[in-house]
PDB file of C-alpha atoms in Angstrom:
ATOM      1  CA  MET A   1       4.994  -4.693  27.413  1.00 45.00           C
ATOM      2  CA  SER A   2       3.010  -2.261  25.301  1.00 46.00           C
ATOM      3  CA  ILE A   3       3.431  -1.821  21.571  1.00 46.00           C
ATOM      4  CA  GLU A   4       2.743   1.669  20.298  1.00 51.00           C
ATOM      5  CA  PHE A   5       1.008   1.791  16.916  1.00 52.00           C
ATOM      6  CA  HIS A   6       2.254   4.458  14.557  1.00 57.00           C
ATOM      7  CA  TRP A   7       0.024   5.477  11.647  1.00 76.00           C
ATOM      8  CA  GLY A   8       1.573   8.144   9.454  1.00 88.00           C
ATOM      9  CA  PRO A   9       5.119   9.238   8.710  1.00 93.00           C
ATOM     10  CA  ALA A  10       7.955   7.572  10.583  1.00 93.00           C
ATOM     11  CA  PRO A  11       9.666   9.735  13.220  1.00 93.00           C
ATOM     12  CA  ASP A  12      12.828   9.904  11.066  1.00 95.00           C
ATOM     13  CA  GLY A  13      10.813  11.266   8.098  1.00 95.00           C
ATOM     14  CA  ILE A  14      12.000   8.681   5.590  1.00 96.00           C
ATOM     15  CA  ASP A  15       8.477   7.954   4.337  1.00 96.00           C
ATOM     16  CA  THR A  16       6.911  11.435   4.674  1.00 96.00           C
ATOM     17  CA  PRO A  17       6.665  11.885   0.858  1.00 97.00           C
ATOM     18  CA  TYR A  18       4.601   8.673   0.694  1.00 96.00           C
ATOM     19  CA  TRP A  19       2.102   9.980   3.268  1.00 95.00           C
ATOM     20  CA  ASP A  20       2.047  13.461   1.716  1.00 96.00           C
ATOM     21  CA  GLY A  21       1.230  11.753  -1.579  1.00 96.00           C
ATOM     22  CA  LEU A  22      -1.727   9.937  -0.034  1.00 95.00           C
ATOM     23  CA  ARG A  23      -3.036  13.283   1.219  1.00 94.00           C
ATOM     24  CA  ALA A  24      -2.682  14.652  -2.321  1.00 95.00           C
ATOM     25  CA  GLY A  25      -4.484  11.633  -3.792  1.00 95.00           C
ATOM     26  CA  GLU A  26      -1.308  10.103  -5.240  1.00 96.00           C
ATOM     27  CA  LEU A  27       0.625   6.897  -4.690  1.00 97.00           C
ATOM     28  CA  ARG A  28       4.292   7.899  -4.444  1.00 98.00           C
ATOM     29  CA  LEU A  29       7.187   5.455  -4.404  1.00 98.00           C
ATOM     30  CA  GLN A  30      10.908   6.062  -4.397  1.00 97.00           C
ATOM     31  CA  ARG A  31      12.863   5.964  -7.620  1.00 97.00           C
ATOM     32  CA  CYS A  32      16.595   6.497  -7.943  1.00 97.00           C
ATOM     33  CA  ALA A  33      17.434   9.472 -10.155  1.00 95.00           C
ATOM     34  CA  GLU A  34      20.811   7.912 -10.999  1.00 96.00           C
ATOM     35  CA  CYS A  35      20.034   4.302 -12.027  1.00 97.00           C
ATOM     36  CA  ARG A  36      16.196   4.684 -12.325  1.00 97.00           C
ATOM     37  CA  ALA A  37      15.515   1.677 -10.068  1.00 97.00           C
ATOM     38  CA  TRP A  38      12.210   1.632  -8.178  1.00 97.00           C
ATOM     39  CA  ILE A  39      12.546   1.258  -4.402  1.00 97.00           C
ATOM     40  CA  TRP A  40      10.004   0.080  -1.825  1.00 95.00           C
ATOM     41  CA  GLY A  41      10.010   0.286   1.254  1.00 93.00           C
ATOM     42  CA  PRO A  42      11.632   3.656   1.684  1.00 96.00           C
ATOM     43  CA  GLN A  43      15.429   3.798   1.897  1.00 96.00           C
ATOM     44  CA  TRP A  44      17.980   6.551   2.521  1.00 96.00           C
ATOM     45  CA  LEU A  45      20.099   5.295  -0.354  1.00 95.00           C
ATOM     46  CA  CYS A  46      19.511   3.313  -3.512  1.00 97.00           C
ATOM     47  CA  PRO A  47      20.178  -0.384  -2.831  1.00 96.00           C
ATOM     48  CA  HIS A  48      21.280  -0.830  -6.466  1.00 96.00           C
ATOM     49  CA  CYS A  49      23.788   1.989  -7.138  1.00 97.00           C
ATOM     50  CA  HIS A  50      24.148   3.401  -3.587  1.00 96.00           C
ATOM     51  CA  THR A  51      23.200   6.962  -4.531  1.00 94.00           C
ATOM     52  CA  PHE A  52      21.984   8.887  -1.484  1.00 94.00           C
ATOM     53  CA  ASP A  53      18.491  10.361  -1.121  1.00 86.00           C
ATOM     54  CA  PRO A  54      16.444   8.711  -3.902  1.00 94.00           C
ATOM     55  CA  GLY A  55      13.553  10.788  -5.218  1.00 96.00           C
ATOM     56  CA  TRP A  56       9.823  10.083  -5.165  1.00 97.00           C
ATOM     57  CA  GLU A  57       7.523   9.645  -8.169  1.00 97.00           C
ATOM     58  CA  SER A  58       3.781   9.257  -8.526  1.00 97.00           C
ATOM     59  CA  VAL A  59       2.576   5.879  -9.757  1.00 97.00           C
ATOM     60  CA  GLU A  60      -0.878   5.003 -10.984  1.00 97.00           C
ATOM     61  CA  PRO A  61      -2.507   2.911  -8.219  1.00 97.00           C
ATOM     62  CA  VAL A  62      -3.328   0.003 -10.507  1.00 97.00           C
ATOM     63  CA  GLY A  63      -1.850  -3.472 -10.207  1.00 97.00           C
ATOM     64  CA  THR A  64      -2.440  -7.161  -9.695  1.00 97.00           C
ATOM     65  CA  VAL A  65      -2.906  -9.269  -6.584  1.00 97.00           C
ATOM     66  CA  TYR A  66       0.383 -11.014  -5.831  1.00 98.00           C
ATOM     67  CA  SER A  67      -0.878 -12.531  -2.568  1.00 97.00           C
ATOM     68  CA  TRP A  68      -3.791 -12.115  -0.183  1.00 95.00           C
ATOM     69  CA  SER A  69      -5.132 -13.122   3.218  1.00 93.00           C
ATOM     70  CA  ARG A  70      -8.557 -12.981   4.863  1.00 91.00           C
ATOM     71  CA  SER A  71      -8.407 -11.989   8.539  1.00 88.00           C
ATOM     72  CA  TRP A  72     -11.153 -12.686  11.042  1.00 86.00           C
ATOM     73  CA  TYR A  73      -9.692 -10.635  13.908  1.00 80.00           C
ATOM     74  CA  PRO A  74      -8.047  -7.187  14.093  1.00 75.00           C
ATOM     75  CA  PHE A  75      -4.265  -7.089  14.150  1.00 70.00           C
ATOM     76  CA  ILE A  76      -4.170  -3.476  15.295  1.00 66.00           C
ATOM     77  CA  SER A  77      -7.053  -2.171  17.385  1.00 64.00           C
ATOM     78  CA  GLU A  78      -6.279   1.455  16.408  1.00 60.00           C
ATOM     79  CA  LEU A  79      -6.844   0.750  12.713  1.00 59.00           C
ATOM     80  CA  PRO A  80     -10.585   1.148  12.064  1.00 57.00           C
ATOM     81  CA  VAL A  81     -11.188  -1.951   9.935  1.00 64.00           C
ATOM     82  CA  ALA A  82     -14.252  -4.123  10.486  1.00 75.00           C
ATOM     83  CA  THR A  83     -13.660  -7.864  10.561  1.00 81.00           C
ATOM     84  CA  PRO A  84     -13.398  -9.893   8.523  1.00 88.00           C
ATOM     85  CA  TYR A  85     -11.189  -8.045   6.031  1.00 87.00           C
ATOM     86  CA  VAL A  86      -8.945  -9.014   3.145  1.00 92.00           C
ATOM     87  CA  THR A  87      -5.336  -7.844   2.969  1.00 92.00           C
ATOM     88  CA  VAL A  88      -3.744  -7.814  -0.479  1.00 96.00           C
ATOM     89  CA  LEU A  89      -0.149  -7.576  -1.617  1.00 97.00           C
ATOM     90  CA  VAL A  90      -0.387  -5.649  -4.897  1.00 98.00           C
ATOM     91  CA  GLU A  91       2.264  -5.773  -7.605  1.00 98.00           C
ATOM     92  CA  LEU A  92       2.617  -2.473  -9.481  1.00 98.00           C
ATOM     93  CA  PRO A  93       3.800  -2.987 -13.091  1.00 97.00           C
ATOM     94  CA  GLN A  94       4.396   0.754 -13.591  1.00 96.00           C
ATOM     95  CA  ALA A  95       6.823   0.744 -10.662  1.00 97.00           C
ATOM     96  CA  GLY A  96       9.131  -2.094 -11.641  1.00 96.00           C
ATOM     97  CA  ASP A  97       6.749  -4.650 -10.068  1.00 97.00           C
ATOM     98  CA  ARG A  98       7.295  -3.267  -6.568  1.00 97.00           C
ATOM     99  CA  ARG A  99       4.682  -4.639  -4.158  1.00 97.00           C
ATOM    100  CA  VAL A 100       2.621  -2.662  -1.667  1.00 96.00           C
ATOM    101  CA  LEU A 101       0.331  -3.981   1.043  1.00 93.00           C
ATOM    102  CA  GLY A 102      -3.220  -2.778   1.603  1.00 91.00           C
ATOM    103  CA  ILE A 103      -6.779  -3.568   2.590  1.00 89.00           C
ATOM    104  CA  LEU A 104      -9.251  -4.715  -0.051  1.00 93.00           C
ATOM    105  CA  SER A 105     -12.475  -2.668   0.095  1.00 90.00           C
ATOM    106  CA  GLU A 106     -15.376  -4.958  -0.696  1.00 85.00           C
ATOM    107  CA  PRO A 107     -18.944  -4.882   0.638  1.00 81.00           C
ATOM    108  CA  GLU A 108     -18.829  -8.525   1.781  1.00 85.00           C
ATOM    109  CA  PRO A 109     -15.221  -9.412   2.656  1.00 81.00           C
ATOM    110  CA  ALA A 110     -16.250 -12.791   4.073  1.00 83.00           C
ATOM    111  CA  LYS A 111     -17.610 -13.830   0.672  1.00 88.00           C
ATOM    112  CA  VAL A 112     -15.385 -12.039  -1.821  1.00 89.00           C
ATOM    113  CA  ARG A 113     -13.428 -14.279  -4.192  1.00 90.00           C
ATOM    114  CA  VAL A 114      -9.866 -13.085  -4.659  1.00 93.00           C
ATOM    115  CA  ARG A 115      -7.386 -14.801  -6.941  1.00 94.00           C
ATOM    116  CA  ILE A 116      -3.689 -14.293  -7.514  1.00 96.00           C
ATOM    117  CA  GLY A 117      -3.406 -12.133 -10.633  1.00 97.00           C
ATOM    118  CA  ASP A 118      -6.723 -10.294 -10.172  1.00 96.00           C
ATOM    119  CA  ARG A 119      -6.564  -6.650 -11.255  1.00 97.00           C
ATOM    120  CA  VAL A 120      -7.082  -4.023  -8.554  1.00 97.00           C
ATOM    121  CA  THR A 121      -7.294  -0.245  -8.368  1.00 96.00           C
ATOM    122  CA  GLY A 122      -6.330   1.892  -5.386  1.00 96.00           C
ATOM    123  CA  ARG A 123      -8.434   4.551  -3.674  1.00 94.00           C
ATOM    124  CA  PHE A 124      -7.290   7.086  -1.117  1.00 93.00           C
ATOM    125  CA  GLU A 125      -9.586   7.222   1.910  1.00 89.00           C
ATOM    126  CA  LEU A 126      -9.477   9.351   5.024  1.00 85.00           C
ATOM    127  CA  ASP A 127     -11.379   7.619   7.815  1.00 79.00           C
ATOM    128  CA  GLU A 128     -13.415   9.708  10.226  1.00 78.00           C
ATOM    129  CA  GLY A 129     -11.160  11.114  12.930  1.00 77.00           C
ATOM    130  CA  ALA A 130      -7.971  10.048  11.127  1.00 79.00           C
ATOM    131  CA  THR A 131      -5.074  12.390  10.409  1.00 86.00           C
ATOM    132  CA  TRP A 132      -3.616  10.403   7.534  1.00 89.00           C
ATOM    133  CA  PRO A 133      -5.410   8.716   4.618  1.00 90.00           C
ATOM    134  CA  LEU A 134      -5.016   5.075   3.699  1.00 88.00           C
ATOM    135  CA  LEU A 135      -4.678   3.424   0.311  1.00 91.00           C
ATOM    136  CA  ARG A 136      -7.421   0.829  -0.130  1.00 93.00           C
ATOM    137  CA  TRP A 137      -7.816  -1.530  -3.081  1.00 96.00           C
ATOM    138  CA  THR A 138     -10.885  -2.581  -5.075  1.00 95.00           C
ATOM    139  CA  LEU A 139     -11.190  -5.524  -7.447  1.00 94.00           C
ATOM    140  CA  ALA A 140     -11.778  -4.915 -11.133  1.00 90.00           C
ATOM    141  CA  PRO A 141     -15.232  -6.047 -12.292  1.00 84.00           C
ATOM    142  CA  GLU A 142     -15.532  -9.844 -12.573  1.00 72.00           C
ATOM    143  CA  GLY A 143     -15.301 -10.009 -16.375  1.00 61.00           C
ATOM    144  CA  THR A 144     -12.194  -7.790 -16.585  1.00 68.00           C
ATOM    145  CA  ARG A 145      -9.902  -9.444 -14.033  1.00 57.00           C
TER     146      ARG A 145
END
């Protein structure tokens, strides 16, 4: 059995505005125009008020580490990430505390000290040969976390 890795918009298009935002250097999440609830992951209707086709809004890619994990082997061979790497679940206060997953960009991932609550900032990076950019996170300087 082979698992096909998909990097970019889903075939049904539900998350295309997210990926288009990354290309434009923006983090875009869904927000219901009716009840103003933030939504992540992408949905066809608002899970709070059931309005169809929630909109998308840009959010500053700044948040705090909610959880993290250091990985010593690649989960997906198609994703060009050197091992080890640190995956972070980032809570976004400007988006109703929605949480997004990403890779922490640090020069020495095997040695980096990450703590729950550390402040992080997102960067949009297009790897060589890639069609779609990725959102990667960096830790705030030690004295400002």
